[in-house]
Amino acid sequence: MKVQINTDKNIEGSARLESYFAAETEKSLDRFQDKITRVEIHFGDENGEKFSLHDKKCVIEVRPVKLQPITVTEHAESLEKAFSGALAKAKKSLTTTFEKIKEH
């Protein structure tokens, strides 16, 4: 499973930010490791310089093997909260998807 981190022009991407979020993603989605080819994480600040609550956005796109990509979005006041919310949604969606496949 490859983890790719992308940021918009309003978020400064650093090696530390990338390694932290990649490690958290791998740890959280570890049980799906053999069923996922790639995870793309997109961070954005929708208001740029202006202050606003819930203006940080995290979009996670998970690419399961031989299935359509699963995309989830979360808005929050910080990148960490947006990321953890989106990661929880992605994990739930993957669990549901693979359970449905198992039933057939």
JSON list of C-alpha atoms in Angstrom, two decimals:
[
{"chain": "A", "resi": 1, "resn": "MET", "atom": "CA", "xyz": [0.00, 0.00, 0.00]},
{"chain": "A", "resi": 2, "resn": "LYS", "atom": "CA", "xyz": [1.48, 3.30, -1.13]},
{"chain": "A", "resi": 3, "resn": "VAL", "atom": "CA", "xyz": [0.50, 6.48, 0.73]},
{"chain": "A", "resi": 4, "resn": "GLN", "atom": "CA", "xyz": [0.69, 9.76, -1.18]},
{"chain": "A", "resi": 5, "resn": "ILE", "atom": "CA", "xyz": [0.18, 13.14, 0.55]},
{"chain": "A", "resi": 6, "resn": "ASN", "atom": "CA", "xyz": [-0.83, 16.28, -1.36]},
{"chain": "A", "resi": 7, "resn": "THR", "atom": "CA", "xyz": [-1.36, 19.82, -0.06]},
{"chain": "A", "resi": 8, "resn": "ASP", "atom": "CA", "xyz": [-2.85, 22.90, -1.67]},
{"chain": "A", "resi": 9, "resn": "LYS", "atom": "CA", "xyz": [-1.00, 26.22, -1.91]},
{"chain": "A", "resi": 10, "resn": "ASN", "atom": "CA", "xyz": [-2.31, 27.34, 1.50]},
{"chain": "A", "resi": 11, "resn": "ILE", "atom": "CA", "xyz": [-0.86, 24.36, 3.43]},
{"chain": "A", "resi": 12, "resn": "GLU", "atom": "CA", "xyz": [2.89, 24.03, 3.77]},
{"chain": "A", "resi": 13, "resn": "GLY", "atom": "CA", "xyz": [3.82, 20.42, 3.15]},
{"chain": "A", "resi": 14, "resn": "SER", "atom": "CA", "xyz": [6.87, 19.18, 5.01]},
{"chain": "A", "resi": 15, "resn": "ALA", "atom": "CA", "xyz": [8.64, 15.85, 5.33]},
{"chain": "A", "resi": 16, "resn": "ARG", "atom": "CA", "xyz": [7.57, 15.69, 8.99]},
{"chain": "A", "resi": 17, "resn": "LEU", "atom": "CA", "xyz": [3.90, 16.29, 8.08]},
{"chain": "A", "resi": 18, "resn": "GLU", "atom": "CA", "xyz": [4.06, 13.64, 5.35]},
{"chain": "A", "resi": 19, "resn": "SER", "atom": "CA", "xyz": [5.77, 11.02, 7.51]},
{"chain": "A", "resi": 20, "resn": "TYR", "atom": "CA", "xyz": [3.33, 11.54, 10.40]},
{"chain": "A", "resi": 21, "resn": "PHE", "atom": "CA", "xyz": [0.17, 11.29, 8.30]},
{"chain": "A", "resi": 22, "resn": "ALA", "atom": "CA", "xyz": [1.55, 8.39, 6.21]},
{"chain": "A", "resi": 23, "resn": "ALA", "atom": "CA", "xyz": [2.45, 6.44, 9.36]},
{"chain": "A", "resi": 24, "resn": "GLU", "atom": "CA", "xyz": [-0.98, 7.06, 10.92]},
{"chain": "A", "resi": 25, "resn": "THR", "atom": "CA", "xyz": [-2.69, 5.98, 7.69]},
{"chain": "A", "resi": 26, "resn": "GLU", "atom": "CA", "xyz": [-0.66, 2.77, 7.44]},
{"chain": "A", "resi": 27, "resn": "LYS", "atom": "CA", "xyz": [-1.30, 1.95, 11.10]},
{"chain": "A", "resi": 28, "resn": "SER", "atom": "CA", "xyz": [-5.04, 2.59, 10.85]},
{"chain": "A", "resi": 29, "resn": "LEU", "atom": "CA", "xyz": [-5.58, 0.73, 7.56]},
{"chain": "A", "resi": 30, "resn": "ASP", "atom": "CA", "xyz": [-3.10, -2.09, 8.31]},
{"chain": "A", "resi": 31, "resn": "ARG", "atom": "CA", "xyz": [-5.71, -4.85, 8.23]},
{"chain": "A", "resi": 32, "resn": "PHE", "atom": "CA", "xyz": [-6.62, -3.87, 4.65]},
{"chain": "A", "resi": 33, "resn": "GLN", "atom": "CA", "xyz": [-2.95, -3.75, 3.53]},
{"chain": "A", "resi": 34, "resn": "ASP", "atom": "CA", "xyz": [-3.24, -6.59, 1.00]},
{"chain": "A", "resi": 35, "resn": "LYS", "atom": "CA", "xyz": [-6.53, -5.25, -0.40]},
{"chain": "A", "resi": 36, "resn": "ILE", "atom": "CA", "xyz": [-5.36, -1.66, -1.12]},
{"chain": "A", "resi": 37, "resn": "THR", "atom": "CA", "xyz": [-2.93, -0.48, -3.79]},
{"chain": "A", "resi": 38, "resn": "ARG", "atom": "CA", "xyz": [-2.75, 3.23, -2.93]},
{"chain": "A", "resi": 39, "resn": "VAL", "atom": "CA", "xyz": [-4.09, 5.86, -0.54]},
{"chain": "A", "resi": 40, "resn": "GLU", "atom": "CA", "xyz": [-4.06, 9.51, -1.61]},
{"chain": "A", "resi": 41, "resn": "ILE", "atom": "CA", "xyz": [-4.52, 12.18, 1.04]},
{"chain": "A", "resi": 42, "resn": "HIS", "atom": "CA", "xyz": [-5.31, 15.75, -0.02]},
{"chain": "A", "resi": 43, "resn": "PHE", "atom": "CA", "xyz": [-5.12, 18.59, 2.50]},
{"chain": "A", "resi": 44, "resn": "GLY", "atom": "CA", "xyz": [-6.53, 22.03, 1.85]},
{"chain": "A", "resi": 45, "resn": "ASP", "atom": "CA", "xyz": [-7.36, 25.31, 3.55]},
{"chain": "A", "resi": 46, "resn": "GLU", "atom": "CA", "xyz": [-10.48, 26.58, 1.85]},
{"chain": "A", "resi": 47, "resn": "ASN", "atom": "CA", "xyz": [-10.24, 30.18, 3.09]},
{"chain": "A", "resi": 48, "resn": "GLY", "atom": "CA", "xyz": [-6.50, 30.66, 2.83]},
{"chain": "A", "resi": 49, "resn": "GLU", "atom": "CA", "xyz": [-5.39, 33.60, 4.96]},
{"chain": "A", "resi": 50, "resn": "LYS", "atom": "CA", "xyz": [-8.87, 34.37, 6.30]},
{"chain": "A", "resi": 51, "resn": "PHE", "atom": "CA", "xyz": [-9.88, 32.83, 9.61]},
{"chain": "A", "resi": 52, "resn": "SER", "atom": "CA", "xyz": [-12.84, 30.50, 9.61]},
{"chain": "A", "resi": 53, "resn": "LEU", "atom": "CA", "xyz": [-14.00, 27.54, 11.60]},
{"chain": "A", "resi": 54, "resn": "HIS", "atom": "CA", "xyz": [-14.00, 24.23, 9.76]},
{"chain": "A", "resi": 55, "resn": "ASP", "atom": "CA", "xyz": [-12.03, 25.59, 6.81]},
{"chain": "A", "resi": 56, "resn": "LYS", "atom": "CA", "xyz": [-9.40, 22.81, 6.85]},
{"chain": "A", "resi": 57, "resn": "LYS", "atom": "CA", "xyz": [-10.28, 19.99, 4.49]},
{"chain": "A", "resi": 58, "resn": "CYS", "atom": "CA", "xyz": [-8.97, 16.46, 4.20]},
{"chain": "A", "resi": 59, "resn": "VAL", "atom": "CA", "xyz": [-9.94, 14.24, 1.28]},
{"chain": "A", "resi": 60, "resn": "ILE", "atom": "CA", "xyz": [-8.81, 10.62, 1.39]},
{"chain": "A", "resi": 61, "resn": "GLU", "atom": "CA", "xyz": [-9.03, 8.48, -1.73]},
{"chain": "A", "resi": 62, "resn": "VAL", "atom": "CA", "xyz": [-8.45, 4.77, -1.21]},
{"chain": "A", "resi": 63, "resn": "ARG", "atom": "CA", "xyz": [-7.84, 2.53, -4.20]},
{"chain": "A", "resi": 64, "resn": "PRO", "atom": "CA", "xyz": [-8.84, -1.05, -3.42]},
{"chain": "A", "resi": 65, "resn": "VAL", "atom": "CA", "xyz": [-7.58, -3.84, -5.68]},
{"chain": "A", "resi": 66, "resn": "LYS", "atom": "CA", "xyz": [-10.02, -4.48, -8.57]},
{"chain": "A", "resi": 67, "resn": "LEU", "atom": "CA", "xyz": [-12.65, -2.06, -7.16]},
{"chain": "A", "resi": 68, "resn": "GLN", "atom": "CA", "xyz": [-13.66, 1.54, -7.72]},
{"chain": "A", "resi": 69, "resn": "PRO", "atom": "CA", "xyz": [-11.82, 4.13, -5.58]},
{"chain": "A", "resi": 70, "resn": "ILE", "atom": "CA", "xyz": [-13.45, 5.11, -2.29]},
{"chain": "A", "resi": 71, "resn": "THR", "atom": "CA", "xyz": [-13.34, 8.83, -1.51]},
{"chain": "A", "resi": 72, "resn": "VAL", "atom": "CA", "xyz": [-14.23, 10.52, 1.79]},
{"chain": "A", "resi": 73, "resn": "THR", "atom": "CA", "xyz": [-14.06, 14.18, 2.88]},
{"chain": "A", "resi": 74, "resn": "GLU", "atom": "CA", "xyz": [-13.92, 15.83, 6.29]},
{"chain": "A", "resi": 75, "resn": "HIS", "atom": "CA", "xyz": [-13.88, 19.51, 7.28]},
{"chain": "A", "resi": 76, "resn": "ALA", "atom": "CA", "xyz": [-12.57, 20.68, 10.67]},
{"chain": "A", "resi": 77, "resn": "GLU", "atom": "CA", "xyz": [-10.78, 23.53, 12.41]},
{"chain": "A", "resi": 78, "resn": "SER", "atom": "CA", "xyz": [-7.38, 21.79, 12.21]},
{"chain": "A", "resi": 79, "resn": "LEU", "atom": "CA", "xyz": [-5.60, 19.47, 9.77]},
{"chain": "A", "resi": 80, "resn": "GLU", "atom": "CA", "xyz": [-5.27, 16.78, 12.44]},
{"chain": "A", "resi": 81, "resn": "LYS", "atom": "CA", "xyz": [-9.00, 16.76, 13.21]},
{"chain": "A", "resi": 82, "resn": "ALA", "atom": "CA", "xyz": [-9.92, 16.79, 9.52]},
{"chain": "A", "resi": 83, "resn": "PHE", "atom": "CA", "xyz": [-7.48, 13.92, 8.90]},
{"chain": "A", "resi": 84, "resn": "SER", "atom": "CA", "xyz": [-8.69, 11.77, 11.79]},
{"chain": "A", "resi": 85, "resn": "GLY", "atom": "CA", "xyz": [-12.33, 12.30, 10.81]},
{"chain": "A", "resi": 86, "resn": "ALA", "atom": "CA", "xyz": [-11.65, 11.42, 7.17]},
{"chain": "A", "resi": 87, "resn": "LEU", "atom": "CA", "xyz": [-9.56, 8.41, 8.17]},
{"chain": "A", "resi": 88, "resn": "ALA", "atom": "CA", "xyz": [-12.36, 7.10, 10.39]},
{"chain": "A", "resi": 89, "resn": "LYS", "atom": "CA", "xyz": [-14.82, 7.49, 7.50]},
{"chain": "A", "resi": 90, "resn": "ALA", "atom": "CA", "xyz": [-12.44, 5.71, 5.11]},
{"chain": "A", "resi": 91, "resn": "LYS", "atom": "CA", "xyz": [-11.93, 2.82, 7.53]},
{"chain": "A", "resi": 92, "resn": "LYS", "atom": "CA", "xyz": [-15.68, 2.43, 8.04]},
{"chain": "A", "resi": 93, "resn": "SER", "atom": "CA", "xyz": [-16.32, 2.55, 4.31]},
{"chain": "A", "resi": 94, "resn": "LEU", "atom": "CA", "xyz": [-13.63, -0.06, 3.60]},
{"chain": "A", "resi": 95, "resn": "THR", "atom": "CA", "xyz": [-14.99, -2.34, 6.32]},
{"chain": "A", "resi": 96, "resn": "THR", "atom": "CA", "xyz": [-18.49, -2.11, 4.84]},
{"chain": "A", "resi": 97, "resn": "THR", "atom": "CA", "xyz": [-17.23, -2.65, 1.28]},
{"chain": "A", "resi": 98, "resn": "PHE", "atom": "CA", "xyz": [-15.16, -5.73, 2.09]},
{"chain": "A", "resi": 99, "resn": "GLU", "atom": "CA", "xyz": [-17.90, -7.23, 4.31]},
{"chain": "A", "resi": 100, "resn": "LYS", "atom": "CA", "xyz": [-20.38, -6.94, 1.43]},
{"chain": "A", "resi": 101, "resn": "ILE", "atom": "CA", "xyz": [-17.92, -8.68, -0.90]},
{"chain": "A", "resi": 102, "resn": "LYS", "atom": "CA", "xyz": [-17.35, -11.45, 1.63]},
{"chain": "A", "resi": 103, "resn": "GLU", "atom": "CA", "xyz": [-21.11, -12.12, 1.86]},
{"chain": "A", "resi": 104, "resn": "HIS", "atom": "CA", "xyz": [-21.37, -12.82, -1.87]}
]
